[in-house]
């Protein structure tokens, strides 16, 4: 093999290694992996399975909350939530029927919500305002109406 060929081959291999380690580091070490804790539950028994037997906002610390939400065609339970400014909220969500989306417009909160699985994601709300929670996975005839409100006061 020509010497220059080897050099360029090495450059290619090194670039690939650098790229894969950057992506791997972002995904695993700094927590940018897909938002799912892969907990499973029976989608037909959501109502009686904790924490979904008590959907809603629960305070767990100093301006820290857990928001338990159940998604079904075509709505969110609860569908209107108020939190104080600066609150850190862990969203814990599941679906009772089909695949829905959970996106909070204007934030990085965005999850695919699959029946039989529990998804969660944490976000800190530094700015006051009304946030729109919407379903961004096509789920049927009422998909475009599937939304909820989150108010940061
Ligand atoms: Cu639920 Cu689209």
Coordinates of C-alpha atoms and ligand atoms in Angstrom, one line a residue:
X1 CA 0.0 0.0 0.0
X2 CA 1.2 3.5 -0.8
X3 CA 2.4 5.5 2.2
X4 CA -0.1 8.3 1.5
X5 CA -2.9 5.9 1.2
X6 CA -2.1 4.6 4.7
X7 CA -2.0 8.1 6.1
X8 CA -5.4 9.0 4.6
X9 CA -6.9 5.7 5.8
X10 CA -5.6 6.5 9.4
X11 CA -7.2 10.0 9.2
X12 CA -10.5 8.5 8.1
X13 CA -10.4 6.0 11.0
X14 CA -9.4 8.6 13.6
X15 CA -12.2 10.9 12.4
X16 CA -14.7 8.1 12.7
X17 CA -13.5 7.3 16.3
X18 CA -13.7 11.0 17.3
X19 CA -17.2 11.3 15.9
X20 CA -18.5 8.1 17.5
X21 CA -17.0 9.0 20.9
X22 CA -18.5 12.4 20.8
X23 CA -22.0 11.0 20.0
X24 CA -21.6 8.2 22.5
X25 CA -20.5 10.7 25.2
X26 CA -23.4 13.0 24.5
X27 CA -25.9 10.1 24.5
X28 CA -24.8 8.3 27.7
X29 CA -22.4 10.4 29.8
X30 CA -24.3 13.7 29.6
X31 CA -27.8 12.2 29.7
X32 CA -28.9 13.1 26.2
X33 CA -30.2 9.6 25.5
X34 CA -33.7 9.1 24.4
X35 CA -36.1 10.1 27.2
X36 CA -37.3 6.8 28.5
X37 CA -36.8 4.9 31.7
X38 CA -38.3 1.8 30.1
X39 CA -40.5 0.9 33.0
X40 CA -43.3 -1.3 31.9
X41 CA -46.9 -1.6 33.0
X42 CA -50.1 -3.2 31.8
X43 CA -51.9 -0.5 29.6
X44 CA -55.3 -2.0 30.6
X45 CA -54.6 -1.4 34.3
X46 CA -53.2 2.1 34.2
X47 CA -55.9 3.5 36.5
X48 CA -55.0 1.1 39.3
X49 CA -51.2 1.1 38.8
X50 CA -49.2 3.6 40.9
X51 CA -48.4 6.4 40.3
X52 CA -51.1 6.6 37.6
X53 CA -53.8 5.9 40.1
X54 CA -53.4 9.5 41.2
X55 CA -52.7 11.6 38.1
X56 CA -51.9 15.2 38.7
X57 CA -49.2 17.4 40.2
X58 CA -47.4 16.2 43.4
X59 CA -44.9 18.3 45.3
X60 CA -41.8 16.2 46.1
X61 CA -39.4 18.9 47.3
X62 CA -38.6 22.6 47.5
X63 CA -40.2 23.8 44.3
X64 CA -39.9 20.4 42.9
X65 CA -42.8 18.5 41.5
X66 CA -43.8 15.3 39.8
X67 CA -46.5 15.5 37.2
X68 CA -48.3 12.3 36.6
X69 CA -50.1 12.3 33.3
X70 CA -52.2 9.8 31.4
X71 CA -52.6 10.1 27.7
X72 CA -55.5 8.7 25.7
X73 CA -57.3 9.4 22.5
X74 CA -57.7 12.4 22.4
X75 CA -56.6 14.0 25.6
X76 CA -54.3 14.4 28.6
X77 CA -55.3 13.8 32.2
X78 CA -55.0 16.3 33.9
X79 CA -55.3 18.8 31.0
X80 CA -54.6 22.0 32.9
X81 CA -51.8 22.4 35.4
X82 CA -50.3 25.4 37.3
X83 CA -46.8 25.5 38.6
X84 CA -44.8 28.3 40.3
X85 CA -42.0 30.0 38.4
X86 CA -38.6 28.2 38.8
X87 CA -40.2 24.9 39.5
X88 CA -38.5 21.7 38.5
X89 CA -41.0 19.2 37.1
X90 CA -40.5 15.5 36.5
X91 CA -43.1 14.5 33.9
X92 CA -44.1 10.9 34.3
X93 CA -46.4 9.8 31.5
X94 CA -48.0 6.8 29.9
X95 CA -50.7 6.0 27.3
X96 CA -53.7 3.7 27.8
X97 CA -54.3 3.1 24.1
X98 CA -52.1 4.0 21.1
X99 CA -48.8 5.8 20.6
X100 CA -49.1 9.5 21.5
X101 CA -46.6 12.3 21.7
X102 CA -45.8 14.6 24.6
X103 CA -44.2 17.9 23.6
X104 CA -44.1 21.1 25.5
X105 CA -43.9 23.9 22.9
X106 CA -40.9 26.1 23.4
X107 CA -39.0 23.7 25.6
X108 CA -36.8 20.6 24.9
X109 CA -39.5 18.3 26.5
X110 CA -40.5 15.9 23.8
X111 CA -41.3 12.2 24.3
X112 CA -42.9 9.4 22.4
X113 CA -45.5 7.9 24.7
X114 CA -46.1 4.2 24.1
X115 CA -48.8 2.1 25.8
X116 CA -47.3 -0.3 28.2
X117 CA -44.3 1.9 29.0
X118 CA -43.6 4.7 31.4
X119 CA -41.8 7.7 30.0
X120 CA -40.3 10.5 32.1
X121 CA -38.3 13.7 31.6
X122 CA -37.4 16.5 33.9
X123 CA -37.5 20.2 33.1
X124 CA -37.0 23.4 35.0
X125 CA -39.4 26.3 34.2
X126 CA -37.5 29.5 34.7
X127 CA -39.9 31.7 32.7
X128 CA -43.5 32.6 33.5
X129 CA -46.0 32.0 30.8
X130 CA -48.5 29.6 29.3
X131 CA -47.0 26.5 27.8
X132 CA -48.9 24.3 25.4
X133 CA -48.5 20.6 25.8
X134 CA -49.4 18.8 22.6
X135 CA -49.5 15.4 21.0
X136 CA -47.0 15.2 18.1
X137 CA -47.6 11.7 17.0
X138 CA -50.5 11.1 14.7
X139 CA -53.0 9.1 16.8
X140 CA -56.3 9.3 14.9
X141 CA -59.1 11.5 14.0
X142 CA -58.9 13.8 17.0
X143 CA -55.1 14.1 17.0
X144 CA -55.1 17.8 16.1
X145 CA -57.3 18.6 19.2
X146 CA -55.1 16.7 21.7
X147 CA -53.5 19.3 23.9
X148 CA -53.2 20.5 27.5
X149 CA -52.1 23.7 29.2
X150 CA -49.3 24.3 31.6
X151 CA -49.2 27.7 33.3
X152 CA -46.1 28.9 35.0
X153 CA -47.0 31.7 37.5
Ligands
LIG1 CU1 -52.5 11.8 20.6 CU2 -51.9 12.6 18.4

